[in-house]
Amino acid sequence: MPAKKAAAKKEGAELKTTKTAKKKRLILLDTHAILHRAYHAMPDFSTAAGVPTGALYGLSTMLFKIVDDLKPDYIVAAYDLPKKTFRHEVYEGYKAGRKATDEDLKIQLARSREIFEAFSIPIYDAPGFEADDILGTIASQLKSKKDIEVIIA
């Protein structure tokens, strides 16, 4: 019997000889937040027809970087819908001081879904909820799964 195995048996410990399976990696994207950041960080790119594309470029760049750096097995995109959420019912002043969304950003929010559709990335949204509610629910449901690593981006 090898010395390490004998020492482990002496201390009452058992050696595990089974291989551990590699965890799958799930990336959860708060797409609304990512687009908002990209919109304010990127130049005002647009098509020859004048359609704004700066936030879409930023989103695509971030998506490629996430795939390249994190090498996910799965990606999910979650969106806010342009309607009131349960938070508005709970707190009347929720987002009361927030400036209206720029039209150029609204256009890109709508078009951004095409990016995820092109890559067959599932899109989740739900009336009355924000993207972070959806992502929190997914993360909570997967908390007990030991074979999956969840990263919220």
XYZ file of N, CA and C in Angstrom:
459
model
N 0.844 -1.164 0.000
C 0.000 0.000 0.000
C 0.901 1.244 0.000
N 0.644 2.224 -0.914
C 1.466 3.436 -0.951
C 1.388 4.178 0.378
N 2.465 4.890 0.702
C 2.603 5.576 1.994
C 1.482 6.597 2.228
N 1.125 7.386 1.203
C 0.084 8.411 1.368
C -1.255 7.769 1.707
N -1.572 6.669 1.023
C -2.844 5.992 1.253
C -2.869 5.408 2.668
N -1.767 4.844 3.093
C -1.683 4.263 4.432
C -1.844 5.352 5.484
N -1.212 6.511 5.273
C -1.302 7.611 6.230
C -2.733 8.128 6.304
N -3.402 8.194 5.166
C -4.782 8.668 5.149
C -5.688 7.699 5.891
N -5.458 6.411 5.711
C -6.279 5.413 6.399
C -6.043 5.476 7.902
N -4.810 5.747 8.297
C -4.482 5.849 9.705
C -5.282 6.956 10.377
N -5.441 8.093 9.678
C -6.134 9.247 10.243
C -7.642 9.112 10.085
N -8.109 8.026 9.517
C -9.535 7.813 9.364
C -10.118 8.500 8.137
N -9.296 9.098 7.297
C -9.784 9.765 6.094
C -9.786 8.787 4.928
N -10.660 9.035 3.983
C -10.697 8.216 2.776
C -10.174 9.039 1.625
N -9.444 8.417 0.757
C -8.971 9.110 -0.434
C -10.020 8.984 -1.520
N -10.262 10.082 -2.212
C -11.195 10.039 -3.330
C -10.395 9.829 -4.596
N -10.795 8.838 -5.347
C -10.059 8.546 -6.571
C -10.882 8.873 -7.809
N -12.103 9.370 -7.616
C -12.934 9.698 -8.774
C -12.537 11.064 -9.314
N -12.642 11.214 -10.617
C -12.344 12.487 -11.265
C -13.504 13.449 -11.038
N -13.172 14.706 -10.816
C -14.227 15.695 -10.674
C -14.553 16.244 -12.053
N -15.832 16.299 -12.345
C -16.272 16.826 -13.635
C -16.091 18.340 -13.647
N -15.751 18.861 -14.807
C -15.588 20.304 -14.961
C -16.961 20.970 -14.881
N -17.028 22.050 -14.123
C -18.285 22.791 -14.009
C -18.608 23.464 -15.341
N -19.883 23.505 -15.653
C -20.345 24.277 -16.805
C -20.441 25.732 -16.366
N -20.231 26.651 -17.288
C -20.247 28.080 -16.966
C -21.414 28.759 -17.685
N -22.246 29.432 -16.910
C -23.388 30.188 -17.425
C -23.135 31.668 -17.198
N -23.246 32.454 -18.253
C -23.118 33.902 -18.154
C -24.510 34.506 -18.281
N -24.895 35.296 -17.289
C -26.177 35.990 -17.300
C -25.918 37.457 -17.624
N -26.529 37.946 -18.684
C -26.296 39.324 -19.129
C -27.480 40.227 -18.788
N -27.209 41.304 -18.077
C -28.206 42.351 -17.877
C -28.058 43.275 -19.085
N -28.725 42.906 -20.142
C -28.522 43.551 -21.437
C -28.868 45.031 -21.406
N -29.917 45.376 -20.720
C -30.303 46.785 -20.636
C -29.170 47.607 -20.014
N -28.588 47.102 -18.942
C -27.498 47.820 -18.274
C -26.259 47.899 -19.171
N -25.936 46.801 -19.847
C -24.765 46.786 -20.738
C -24.955 47.786 -21.874
N -26.135 47.789 -22.479
C -26.401 48.731 -23.577
C -26.353 50.177 -23.105
N -26.873 50.414 -21.926
C -26.864 51.773 -21.382
C -25.428 52.253 -21.184
N -24.586 51.378 -20.617
C -23.163 51.729 -20.437
C -22.495 51.975 -21.788
N -22.737 51.078 -22.737
C -22.120 51.198 -24.064
C -22.582 52.476 -24.764
N -23.849 52.796 -24.615
C -24.407 53.987 -25.259
C -23.684 55.254 -24.798
N -23.392 55.327 -23.509
C -22.741 56.520 -22.975
C -21.222 56.475 -23.103
N -20.658 55.316 -23.361
C -19.202 55.190 -23.462
C -18.685 55.263 -24.900
N -19.507 54.850 -25.850
C -19.051 54.758 -27.234
C -19.339 56.057 -28.001
N -18.589 56.274 -29.080
C -18.898 57.427 -29.942
C -20.281 57.259 -30.586
N -20.794 58.315 -31.133
C -22.099 58.283 -31.794
C -21.981 57.666 -33.187
N -21.688 56.368 -33.239
C -21.619 55.677 -34.526
C -23.023 55.597 -35.120
N -23.074 55.587 -36.461
C -24.360 55.405 -37.130
C -24.122 54.847 -38.521
N -25.175 54.309 -39.100
C -25.088 53.775 -40.462
C -25.098 54.939 -41.438
N -24.886 54.651 -42.724
C -24.934 55.689 -43.759
C -26.312 56.350 -43.796
N -27.330 55.599 -43.374
C -28.693 56.137 -43.350
C -28.982 56.924 -42.071
N -27.997 57.006 -41.168
C -28.164 57.774 -39.945
C -28.745 57.001 -38.769
N -28.849 55.681 -38.890
C -29.368 54.858 -37.793
C -28.265 54.693 -36.747
N -28.533 55.019 -35.493
C -27.496 54.939 -34.461
C -27.067 53.491 -34.186
N -25.740 53.297 -34.005
C -25.207 51.943 -33.796
C -24.113 51.862 -32.727
N -23.765 52.957 -32.083
C -22.663 52.961 -31.118
C -22.861 51.971 -29.976
N -24.048 51.954 -29.384
C -24.316 51.023 -28.282
C -24.310 49.580 -28.772
N -24.778 49.362 -29.997
C -24.776 48.004 -30.570
C -23.346 47.521 -30.789
N -22.491 48.427 -31.238
C -21.078 48.082 -31.401
C -20.468 47.736 -30.039
N -20.752 48.569 -29.038
C -20.241 48.312 -27.695
C -20.748 46.992 -27.135
N -22.022 46.696 -27.322
C -22.600 45.428 -26.865
C -21.921 44.250 -27.546
N -21.752 44.335 -28.858
C -21.108 43.249 -29.614
C -19.675 43.032 -29.148
N -18.958 44.117 -28.942
C -17.577 44.030 -28.474
C -17.515 43.356 -27.105
N -18.414 43.755 -26.194
C -18.445 43.145 -24.860
C -18.812 41.668 -24.947
N -19.754 41.331 -25.816
C -20.165 39.941 -25.972
C -18.998 39.081 -26.462
N -18.270 39.566 -27.463
C -17.110 38.816 -27.971
C -16.036 38.662 -26.882
N -15.829 39.714 -26.101
C -14.827 39.649 -25.025
C -15.249 38.650 -23.948
N -16.512 38.655 -23.586
C -17.017 37.700 -22.597
C -16.819 36.272 -23.092
N -17.156 36.025 -24.336
C -17.003 34.678 -24.903
C -15.528 34.284 -24.944
N -14.682 35.203 -25.373
C -13.255 34.913 -25.495
C -12.586 34.723 -24.132
N -12.883 35.598 -23.184
C -12.225 35.552 -21.874
C -12.811 34.498 -20.937
N -14.133 34.391 -20.899
C -14.779 33.524 -19.920
C -15.146 32.139 -20.456
N -15.153 32.002 -21.768
C -15.441 30.720 -22.417
C -16.669 30.019 -21.812
N -17.820 30.693 -21.903
C -19.020 30.124 -21.291
C -19.573 28.931 -22.074
N -20.251 28.059 -21.338
C -20.989 26.972 -21.975
C -22.370 27.463 -22.385
N -22.886 28.428 -21.613
C -24.214 28.981 -21.871
C -24.181 30.478 -21.625
N -25.028 31.186 -22.387
C -25.215 32.625 -22.180
C -26.717 32.898 -22.252
N -27.176 33.785 -21.395
C -28.571 34.205 -21.384
C -28.587 35.727 -21.345
N -29.471 36.346 -22.126
C -29.623 37.798 -22.116
C -30.970 38.150 -21.506
N -30.972 39.061 -20.543
C -32.216 39.505 -19.917
C -32.418 40.991 -20.200
N -33.671 41.359 -20.396
C -34.035 42.726 -20.736
C -35.055 43.300 -19.763
N -34.982 44.615 -19.578
C -36.065 45.364 -18.953
C -37.076 45.622 -20.065
N -38.340 45.654 -19.721
C -39.358 46.074 -20.677
C -39.719 47.526 -20.375
N -40.163 48.263 -21.388
C -40.451 49.692 -21.163
C -41.804 49.919 -20.482
N -42.052 49.166 -19.429
C -43.305 49.297 -18.687
C -42.982 49.384 -17.204
N -43.964 49.761 -16.426
C -43.765 49.832 -14.977
C -43.597 48.426 -14.402
N -42.861 48.365 -13.298
C -42.617 47.088 -12.639
C -43.323 47.065 -11.287
N -43.212 45.946 -10.613
C -43.822 45.824 -9.287
C -43.245 46.859 -8.327
N -42.033 47.327 -8.586
C -41.420 48.330 -7.709
C -42.196 49.657 -7.736
N -42.764 49.970 -8.900
C -43.555 51.197 -9.010
C -44.805 51.120 -8.127
N -45.340 49.922 -7.966
C -46.519 49.743 -7.112
C -46.134 49.858 -5.635
N -44.945 49.344 -5.301
C -44.487 49.361 -3.918
C -44.038 50.765 -3.499
N -43.360 51.452 -4.407
C -42.816 52.777 -4.099
C -43.167 53.732 -5.240
N -44.056 54.641 -4.961
C -44.568 55.555 -5.982
C -43.464 56.375 -6.662
N -42.419 56.693 -5.922
C -41.354 57.533 -6.467
C -40.246 56.762 -7.176
N -40.454 55.469 -7.410
C -39.410 54.663 -8.045
C -39.073 55.224 -9.426
N -37.823 55.570 -9.616
C -37.287 56.148 -10.860
C -37.952 57.463 -11.243
N -38.569 58.135 -10.281
C -39.287 59.388 -10.564
C -38.360 60.479 -11.092
N -37.134 60.537 -10.582
C -36.216 61.589 -11.004
C -35.376 61.228 -12.214
N -35.591 60.055 -12.753
C -34.769 59.591 -13.863
C -35.187 60.256 -15.175
N -34.187 60.660 -15.931
C -34.407 61.280 -17.231
C -34.965 60.252 -18.215
N -35.787 60.680 -19.134
C -36.354 59.786 -20.152
C -35.230 59.201 -21.015
N -35.421 57.997 -21.487
C -34.428 57.325 -22.331
C -34.327 58.027 -23.676
N -33.094 58.288 -24.113
C -32.863 58.917 -25.419
C -33.429 58.050 -26.538
N -33.955 58.696 -27.558
C -34.524 57.963 -28.704
C -33.478 57.076 -29.379
N -32.241 57.571 -29.495
C -31.179 56.767 -30.123
C -30.912 55.488 -29.335
N -31.007 55.562 -28.016
C -30.820 54.368 -27.195
C -32.009 53.421 -27.348
N -33.222 53.965 -27.409
C -34.417 53.131 -27.599
C -34.319 52.324 -28.899
N -33.853 52.972 -29.938
C -33.697 52.298 -31.235
C -32.717 51.139 -31.102
N -31.609 51.385 -30.409
C -30.583 50.350 -30.269
C -31.005 49.242 -29.307
N -31.788 49.582 -28.292
C -32.328 48.554 -27.402
C -33.172 47.565 -28.205
N -34.008 48.081 -29.062
C -34.864 47.216 -29.878
C -34.030 46.366 -30.841
N -33.057 46.984 -31.475
C -32.235 46.260 -32.466
C -31.265 45.277 -31.813
N -30.917 45.496 -30.556
C -29.938 44.622 -29.898
C -30.418 43.179 -29.807
N -31.710 42.976 -29.789
C -32.249 41.616 -29.737
C -31.802 40.803 -30.955
N -31.626 41.486 -32.076
C -31.181 40.811 -33.299
C -29.792 40.187 -33.126
N -28.947 40.839 -32.340
C -27.599 40.317 -32.092
C -27.703 38.968 -31.376
N -28.517 38.933 -30.323
C -28.655 37.688 -29.557
C -29.353 36.604 -30.374
N -30.323 37.000 -31.168
C -30.999 36.032 -32.040
C -30.020 35.439 -33.051
N -29.132 36.272 -33.587
C -28.148 35.798 -34.568
C -27.202 34.762 -33.969
N -26.928 34.884 -32.676
C -26.035 33.940 -31.993
C -26.802 32.849 -31.238
N -28.104 32.801 -31.435
C -28.971 31.820 -30.752
C -28.823 31.892 -29.233
N -28.699 33.096 -28.727
C -28.619 33.316 -27.283
C -30.040 33.593 -26.795
N -30.522 32.806 -25.838
C -31.885 33.015 -25.338
C -32.062 34.395 -24.706
N -33.236 34.962 -24.942
C -33.584 36.277 -24.417
C -34.748 36.103 -23.448
N -34.603 36.702 -22.262
C -35.657 36.653 -21.260
C -36.096 38.056 -20.887
N -37.387 38.254 -20.804
C -37.964 39.463 -20.248
C -39.336 39.078 -19.708
N -39.867 39.886 -18.816
C -41.160 39.580 -18.213
C -41.841 40.870 -17.788
N -43.103 41.041 -18.177
C -43.836 42.238 -17.753
C -43.859 42.337 -16.229
N -43.587 43.547 -15.729
C -43.614 43.783 -14.294
C -42.297 43.534 -13.595
N -41.296 43.072 -14.352
C -39.998 42.764 -13.763
C -38.882 43.387 -14.585
N -37.753 43.633 -13.914
C -36.562 44.149 -14.593
C -35.608 42.993 -14.870
N -34.624 43.267 -15.702
C -33.637 42.239 -16.065
C -32.953 41.668 -14.828
N -32.622 42.516 -13.873
C -31.924 42.004 -12.686
C -32.810 41.089 -11.844
N -34.137 41.270 -11.901
C -35.050 40.348 -11.218
C -34.980 38.970 -11.876
N -34.964 38.964 -13.187
C -34.904 37.714 -13.942
C -33.581 37.002 -13.674
N -32.490 37.753 -13.723
C -31.167 37.167 -13.489
C -31.042 36.653 -12.058
N -31.567 37.404 -11.111
C -31.536 36.964 -9.719
C -32.323 35.680 -9.522
N -33.442 35.560 -10.212
C -34.258 34.344 -10.124
C -33.505 33.147 -10.694
N -32.888 33.336 -11.851
C -32.119 32.244 -12.467
C -30.974 31.838 -11.547
N -30.221 32.820 -11.056
C -29.085 32.525 -10.166
C -29.556 31.804 -8.910
N -30.665 32.242 -8.348
C -31.201 31.611 -7.144
C -31.617 30.159 -7.414
N -32.241 29.920 -8.555
C -32.679 28.571 -8.895
C -31.498 27.627 -9.126
N -30.373 28.175 -9.536
C -29.208 27.342 -9.830
C -28.225 27.253 -8.662
N -28.513 27.947 -7.570
C -27.595 28.009 -6.431
C -27.208 26.624 -5.912
N -28.136 25.715 -5.879
C -27.851 24.384 -5.328
C -27.165 23.458 -6.332
N -27.091 23.856 -7.576
C -26.426 23.044 -8.604
C -24.915 23.177 -8.446
N -24.274 22.102 -8.126
C -22.811 22.131 -7.913
C -22.029 22.000 -9.217
N -22.730 21.651 -10.301
C -22.043 21.424 -11.563
C -22.097 22.618 -12.517
N -22.590 23.768 -12.009
C -22.678 24.952 -12.871
C -22.191 26.186 -12.114
N -21.382 26.961 -12.796
C -20.870 28.232 -12.266
C -21.649 29.344 -12.940
N -22.210 30.249 -12.153
C -23.016 31.340 -12.687
C -22.250 32.645 -12.521
N -22.144 33.392 -13.621
C -21.485 34.697 -13.606
C -22.475 35.701 -14.163
N -22.723 36.766 -13.398
C -23.619 37.828 -13.853
C -22.774 38.974 -14.396
N -23.033 39.334 -15.640
C -22.247 40.402 -16.290
C -23.151 41.573 -16.627
